[in-house]
Amino acid sequence: MHSHQYDNFPGLPKAKAWDSYVGNKTPSAWRIFWMYGPNETANGREVAVITVLAIAPHP
């Protein structure tokens, strides 16, 4: 999977967001925009979370 980091994602100016290609080099390719966090706590332990911001067709 190919991923690229954005230093300034719309609506999240201070967050580091990423996009990953799903089905690269094909007419049916998609992109997933995501970021790490915010982490959650479960049973007293911190759990790492990946938040999906958007899923869109690859231009």
PDB file of N, CA and C in Angstrom:
ATOM      1  N   MET A   1       0.847  -1.156   0.000  1.00  0.00           N
ATOM      2  CA  MET A   1       0.000   0.000   0.000  1.00  0.00           C
ATOM      3  C   MET A   1       0.905   1.236   0.000  1.00  0.00           C
ATOM      4  N   HIS A   2       0.615   2.186  -0.861  1.00  0.00           N
ATOM      5  CA  HIS A   2       1.380   3.426  -0.937  1.00  0.00           C
ATOM      6  C   HIS A   2       0.695   4.490  -0.091  1.00  0.00           C
ATOM      7  N   SER A   3       1.457   5.138   0.784  1.00  0.00           N
ATOM      8  CA  SER A   3       0.903   6.167   1.665  1.00  0.00           C
ATOM      9  C   SER A   3       1.749   7.430   1.583  1.00  0.00           C
ATOM     10  N   HIS A   4       1.082   8.573   1.760  1.00  0.00           N
ATOM     11  CA  HIS A   4       1.752   9.869   1.733  1.00  0.00           C
ATOM     12  C   HIS A   4       1.214  10.721   2.871  1.00  0.00           C
ATOM     13  N   GLN A   5       2.115  11.457   3.522  1.00  0.00           N
ATOM     14  CA  GLN A   5       1.719  12.304   4.643  1.00  0.00           C
ATOM     15  C   GLN A   5       1.391  13.713   4.162  1.00  0.00           C
ATOM     16  N   TYR A   6       0.359  14.304   4.771  1.00  0.00           N
ATOM     17  CA  TYR A   6      -0.010  15.696   4.538  1.00  0.00           C
ATOM     18  C   TYR A   6       0.375  16.493   5.778  1.00  0.00           C
ATOM     19  N   ASP A   7       1.058  17.605   5.598  1.00  0.00           N
ATOM     20  CA  ASP A   7       1.384  18.467   6.729  1.00  0.00           C
ATOM     21  C   ASP A   7       0.248  19.432   7.041  1.00  0.00           C
ATOM     22  N   ASN A   8      -0.652  19.649   6.084  1.00  0.00           N
ATOM     23  CA  ASN A   8      -1.771  20.565   6.285  1.00  0.00           C
ATOM     24  C   ASN A   8      -2.993  19.988   5.579  1.00  0.00           C
ATOM     25  N   PHE A   9      -3.800  19.240   6.312  1.00  0.00           N
ATOM     26  CA  PHE A   9      -4.997  18.616   5.754  1.00  0.00           C
ATOM     27  C   PHE A   9      -6.186  19.539   6.005  1.00  0.00           C
ATOM     28  N   PRO A  10      -7.073  19.746   5.019  1.00  0.00           N
ATOM     29  CA  PRO A  10      -8.213  20.652   5.204  1.00  0.00           C
ATOM     30  C   PRO A  10      -9.032  20.304   6.453  1.00  0.00           C
ATOM     31  N   GLY A  11      -9.249  21.296   7.286  1.00  0.00           N
ATOM     32  CA  GLY A  11     -10.022  21.108   8.510  1.00  0.00           C
ATOM     33  C   GLY A  11      -9.198  20.620   9.691  1.00  0.00           C
ATOM     34  N   LEU A  12      -7.973  20.189   9.435  1.00  0.00           N
ATOM     35  CA  LEU A  12      -7.085  19.699  10.503  1.00  0.00           C
ATOM     36  C   LEU A  12      -5.698  20.320  10.325  1.00  0.00           C
ATOM     37  N   PRO A  13      -5.562  21.636  10.482  1.00  0.00           N
ATOM     38  CA  PRO A  13      -4.311  22.310  10.128  1.00  0.00           C
ATOM     39  C   PRO A  13      -3.084  21.866  10.924  1.00  0.00           C
ATOM     40  N   LYS A  14      -3.269  21.380  12.147  1.00  0.00           N
ATOM     41  CA  LYS A  14      -2.110  20.992  12.962  1.00  0.00           C
ATOM     42  C   LYS A  14      -1.916  19.484  13.040  1.00  0.00           C
ATOM     43  N   ALA A  15      -2.824  18.726  12.478  1.00  0.00           N
ATOM     44  CA  ALA A  15      -2.738  17.265  12.545  1.00  0.00           C
ATOM     45  C   ALA A  15      -1.962  16.725  11.347  1.00  0.00           C
ATOM     46  N   LYS A  16      -1.295  15.621  11.546  1.00  0.00           N
ATOM     47  CA  LYS A  16      -0.618  14.944  10.446  1.00  0.00           C
ATOM     48  C   LYS A  16      -1.563  13.881   9.907  1.00  0.00           C
ATOM     49  N   ALA A  17      -2.031  14.090   8.706  1.00  0.00           N
ATOM     50  CA  ALA A  17      -2.945  13.147   8.064  1.00  0.00           C
ATOM     51  C   ALA A  17      -2.208  12.442   6.936  1.00  0.00           C
ATOM     52  N   TRP A  18      -2.714  11.292   6.555  1.00  0.00           N
ATOM     53  CA  TRP A  18      -2.103  10.470   5.519  1.00  0.00           C
ATOM     54  C   TRP A  18      -3.151  10.103   4.482  1.00  0.00           C
ATOM     55  N   ASP A  19      -2.687   9.768   3.277  1.00  0.00           N
ATOM     56  CA  ASP A  19      -3.568   9.107   2.319  1.00  0.00           C
ATOM     57  C   ASP A  19      -2.875   7.846   1.852  1.00  0.00           C
ATOM     58  N   SER A  20      -3.663   6.817   1.632  1.00  0.00           N
ATOM     59  CA  SER A  20      -3.162   5.530   1.150  1.00  0.00           C
ATOM     60  C   SER A  20      -3.966   5.138  -0.070  1.00  0.00           C
ATOM     61  N   TYR A  21      -3.274   4.637  -1.076  1.00  0.00           N
ATOM     62  CA  TYR A  21      -3.939   4.203  -2.302  1.00  0.00           C
ATOM     63  C   TYR A  21      -4.449   2.781  -2.136  1.00  0.00           C
ATOM     64  N   VAL A  22      -5.661   2.554  -2.575  1.00  0.00           N
ATOM     65  CA  VAL A  22      -6.253   1.221  -2.584  1.00  0.00           C
ATOM     66  C   VAL A  22      -6.463   0.854  -4.046  1.00  0.00           C
ATOM     67  N   GLY A  23      -5.778  -0.155  -4.531  1.00  0.00           N
ATOM     68  CA  GLY A  23      -5.898  -0.542  -5.937  1.00  0.00           C
ATOM     69  C   GLY A  23      -5.188   0.437  -6.850  1.00  0.00           C
ATOM     70  N   ASN A  24      -3.920   0.724  -6.573  1.00  0.00           N
ATOM     71  CA  ASN A  24      -3.142   1.676  -7.357  1.00  0.00           C
ATOM     72  C   ASN A  24      -3.015   1.226  -8.818  1.00  0.00           C
ATOM     73  N   LYS A  25      -2.984   2.189  -9.736  1.00  0.00           N
ATOM     74  CA  LYS A  25      -2.796   1.956 -11.179  1.00  0.00           C
ATOM     75  C   LYS A  25      -3.923   1.136 -11.792  1.00  0.00           C
ATOM     76  N   THR A  26      -5.142   1.407 -11.385  1.00  0.00           N
ATOM     77  CA  THR A  26      -6.315   0.745 -11.942  1.00  0.00           C
ATOM     78  C   THR A  26      -7.453   1.762 -11.988  1.00  0.00           C
ATOM     79  N   PRO A  27      -8.369   1.666 -12.939  1.00  0.00           N
ATOM     80  CA  PRO A  27      -9.473   2.623 -13.020  1.00  0.00           C
ATOM     81  C   PRO A  27     -10.365   2.636 -11.776  1.00  0.00           C
ATOM     82  N   SER A  28     -10.352   1.564 -11.013  1.00  0.00           N
ATOM     83  CA  SER A  28     -11.203   1.494  -9.822  1.00  0.00           C
ATOM     84  C   SER A  28     -10.438   1.832  -8.540  1.00  0.00           C
ATOM     85  N   ALA A  29      -9.325   2.564  -8.662  1.00  0.00           N
ATOM     86  CA  ALA A  29      -8.505   2.903  -7.499  1.00  0.00           C
ATOM     87  C   ALA A  29      -9.228   3.878  -6.567  1.00  0.00           C
ATOM     88  N   TRP A  30      -8.960   3.747  -5.271  1.00  0.00           N
ATOM     89  CA  TRP A  30      -9.537   4.616  -4.247  1.00  0.00           C
ATOM     90  C   TRP A  30      -8.426   5.129  -3.351  1.00  0.00           C
ATOM     91  N   ARG A  31      -8.713   6.180  -2.593  1.00  0.00           N
ATOM     92  CA  ARG A  31      -7.779   6.697  -1.599  1.00  0.00           C
ATOM     93  C   ARG A  31      -8.485   6.741  -0.249  1.00  0.00           C
ATOM     94  N   ILE A  32      -7.750   6.373   0.774  1.00  0.00           N
ATOM     95  CA  ILE A  32      -8.241   6.467   2.145  1.00  0.00           C
ATOM     96  C   ILE A  32      -7.408   7.538   2.845  1.00  0.00           C
ATOM     97  N   PHE A  33      -8.075   8.538   3.407  1.00  0.00           N
ATOM     98  CA  PHE A  33      -7.414   9.582   4.180  1.00  0.00           C
ATOM     99  C   PHE A  33      -7.586   9.233   5.654  1.00  0.00           C
ATOM    100  N   TRP A  34      -6.489   9.230   6.405  1.00  0.00           N
ATOM    101  CA  TRP A  34      -6.544   8.774   7.780  1.00  0.00           C
ATOM    102  C   TRP A  34      -5.500   9.489   8.634  1.00  0.00           C
ATOM    103  N   MET A  35      -5.620   9.317   9.951  1.00  0.00           N
ATOM    104  CA  MET A  35      -4.646   9.865  10.888  1.00  0.00           C
ATOM    105  C   MET A  35      -4.551   8.947  12.106  1.00  0.00           C
ATOM    106  N   TYR A  36      -3.448   9.049  12.816  1.00  0.00           N
ATOM    107  CA  TYR A  36      -3.297   8.317  14.064  1.00  0.00           C
ATOM    108  C   TYR A  36      -4.041   9.059  15.164  1.00  0.00           C
ATOM    109  N   GLY A  37      -4.769   8.304  16.000  1.00  0.00           N
ATOM    110  CA  GLY A  37      -5.402   8.880  17.174  1.00  0.00           C
ATOM    111  C   GLY A  37      -6.791   9.421  16.925  1.00  0.00           C
ATOM    112  N   PRO A  38      -7.420   9.933  17.939  1.00  0.00           N
ATOM    113  CA  PRO A  38      -6.912   9.947  19.315  1.00  0.00           C
ATOM    114  C   PRO A  38      -6.989   8.559  19.945  1.00  0.00           C
ATOM    115  N   ASN A  39      -5.974   8.245  20.728  1.00  0.00           N
ATOM    116  CA  ASN A  39      -5.957   6.945  21.388  1.00  0.00           C
ATOM    117  C   ASN A  39      -7.083   6.843  22.404  1.00  0.00           C
ATOM    118  N   GLU A  40      -7.477   5.631  22.719  1.00  0.00           N
ATOM    119  CA  GLU A  40      -8.547   5.372  23.681  1.00  0.00           C
ATOM    120  C   GLU A  40      -7.992   4.561  24.842  1.00  0.00           C
ATOM    121  N   THR A  41      -8.759   4.509  25.914  1.00  0.00           N
ATOM    122  CA  THR A  41      -8.390   3.699  27.068  1.00  0.00           C
ATOM    123  C   THR A  41      -9.422   2.594  27.226  1.00  0.00           C
ATOM    124  N   ALA A  42      -8.946   1.363  27.338  1.00  0.00           N
ATOM    125  CA  ALA A  42      -9.824   0.210  27.538  1.00  0.00           C
ATOM    126  C   ALA A  42      -9.213  -0.664  28.629  1.00  0.00           C
ATOM    127  N   ASN A  43      -9.989  -0.960  29.640  1.00  0.00           N
ATOM    128  CA  ASN A  43      -9.528  -1.789  30.762  1.00  0.00           C
ATOM    129  C   ASN A  43      -8.255  -1.227  31.389  1.00  0.00           C
ATOM    130  N   GLY A  44      -8.172   0.113  31.469  1.00  0.00           N
ATOM    131  CA  GLY A  44      -7.029   0.753  32.088  1.00  0.00           C
ATOM    132  C   GLY A  44      -5.784   0.819  31.226  1.00  0.00           C
ATOM    133  N   ARG A  45      -5.876   0.388  29.981  1.00  0.00           N
ATOM    134  CA  ARG A  45      -4.712   0.396  29.086  1.00  0.00           C
ATOM    135  C   ARG A  45      -4.989   1.286  27.885  1.00  0.00           C
ATOM    136  N   GLU A  46      -3.954   1.974  27.425  1.00  0.00           N
ATOM    137  CA  GLU A  46      -4.092   2.821  26.246  1.00  0.00           C
ATOM    138  C   GLU A  46      -4.098   1.957  24.989  1.00  0.00           C
ATOM    139  N   VAL A  47      -5.037   2.240  24.100  1.00  0.00           N
ATOM    140  CA  VAL A  47      -5.189   1.484  22.859  1.00  0.00           C
ATOM    141  C   VAL A  47      -4.965   2.441  21.697  1.00  0.00           C
ATOM    142  N   ALA A  48      -4.040   2.095  20.801  1.00  0.00           N
ATOM    143  CA  ALA A  48      -3.762   2.930  19.630  1.00  0.00           C
ATOM    144  C   ALA A  48      -4.941   2.871  18.664  1.00  0.00           C
ATOM    145  N   VAL A  49      -5.275   4.024  18.072  1.00  0.00           N
ATOM    146  CA  VAL A  49      -6.422   4.135  17.171  1.00  0.00           C
ATOM    147  C   VAL A  49      -5.975   4.792  15.870  1.00  0.00           C
ATOM    148  N   ILE A  50      -6.496   4.310  14.757  1.00  0.00           N
ATOM    149  CA  ILE A  50      -6.362   4.974  13.464  1.00  0.00           C
ATOM    150  C   ILE A  50      -7.750   5.465  13.088  1.00  0.00           C
ATOM    151  N   THR A  51      -7.871   6.763  12.801  1.00  0.00           N
ATOM    152  CA  THR A  51      -9.151   7.373  12.458  1.00  0.00           C
ATOM    153  C   THR A  51      -9.231   7.580  10.951  1.00  0.00           C
ATOM    154  N   VAL A  52     -10.250   7.030  10.313  1.00  0.00           N
ATOM    155  CA  VAL A  52     -10.470   7.230   8.878  1.00  0.00           C
ATOM    156  C   VAL A  52     -11.196   8.557   8.704  1.00  0.00           C
ATOM    157  N   LEU A  53     -10.599   9.461   7.922  1.00  0.00           N
ATOM    158  CA  LEU A  53     -11.169  10.786   7.688  1.00  0.00           C
ATOM    159  C   LEU A  53     -12.088  10.796   6.479  1.00  0.00           C
ATOM    160  N   ALA A  54     -11.711  10.063   5.431  1.00  0.00           N
ATOM    161  CA  ALA A  54     -12.521  10.026   4.206  1.00  0.00           C
ATOM    162  C   ALA A  54     -12.049   8.885   3.323  1.00  0.00           C
ATOM    163  N   ILE A  55     -12.954   8.402   2.488  1.00  0.00           N
ATOM    164  CA  ILE A  55     -12.635   7.421   1.448  1.00  0.00           C
ATOM    165  C   ILE A  55     -13.148   8.018   0.151  1.00  0.00           C
ATOM    166  N   ALA A  56     -12.257   8.151  -0.838  1.00  0.00           N
ATOM    167  CA  ALA A  56     -12.628   8.845  -2.071  1.00  0.00           C
ATOM    168  C   ALA A  56     -12.000   8.164  -3.279  1.00  0.00           C
ATOM    169  N   PRO A  57     -12.620   8.302  -4.457  1.00  0.00           N
ATOM    170  CA  PRO A  57     -12.013   7.749  -5.666  1.00  0.00           C
ATOM    171  C   PRO A  57     -10.708   8.467  -5.981  1.00  0.00           C
ATOM    172  N   HIS A  58      -9.774   7.745  -6.536  1.00  0.00           N
ATOM    173  CA  HIS A  58      -8.500   8.332  -6.948  1.00  0.00           C
ATOM    174  C   HIS A  58      -8.741   9.131  -8.225  1.00  0.00           C
ATOM    175  N   PRO A  59      -8.272  10.377  -8.246  1.00  0.00           N
ATOM    176  CA  PRO A  59      -8.527  11.203  -9.445  1.00  0.00           C
ATOM    177  C   PRO A  59      -7.820  10.694 -10.690  1.00  0.00           C
TER     178      PRO A  59
END
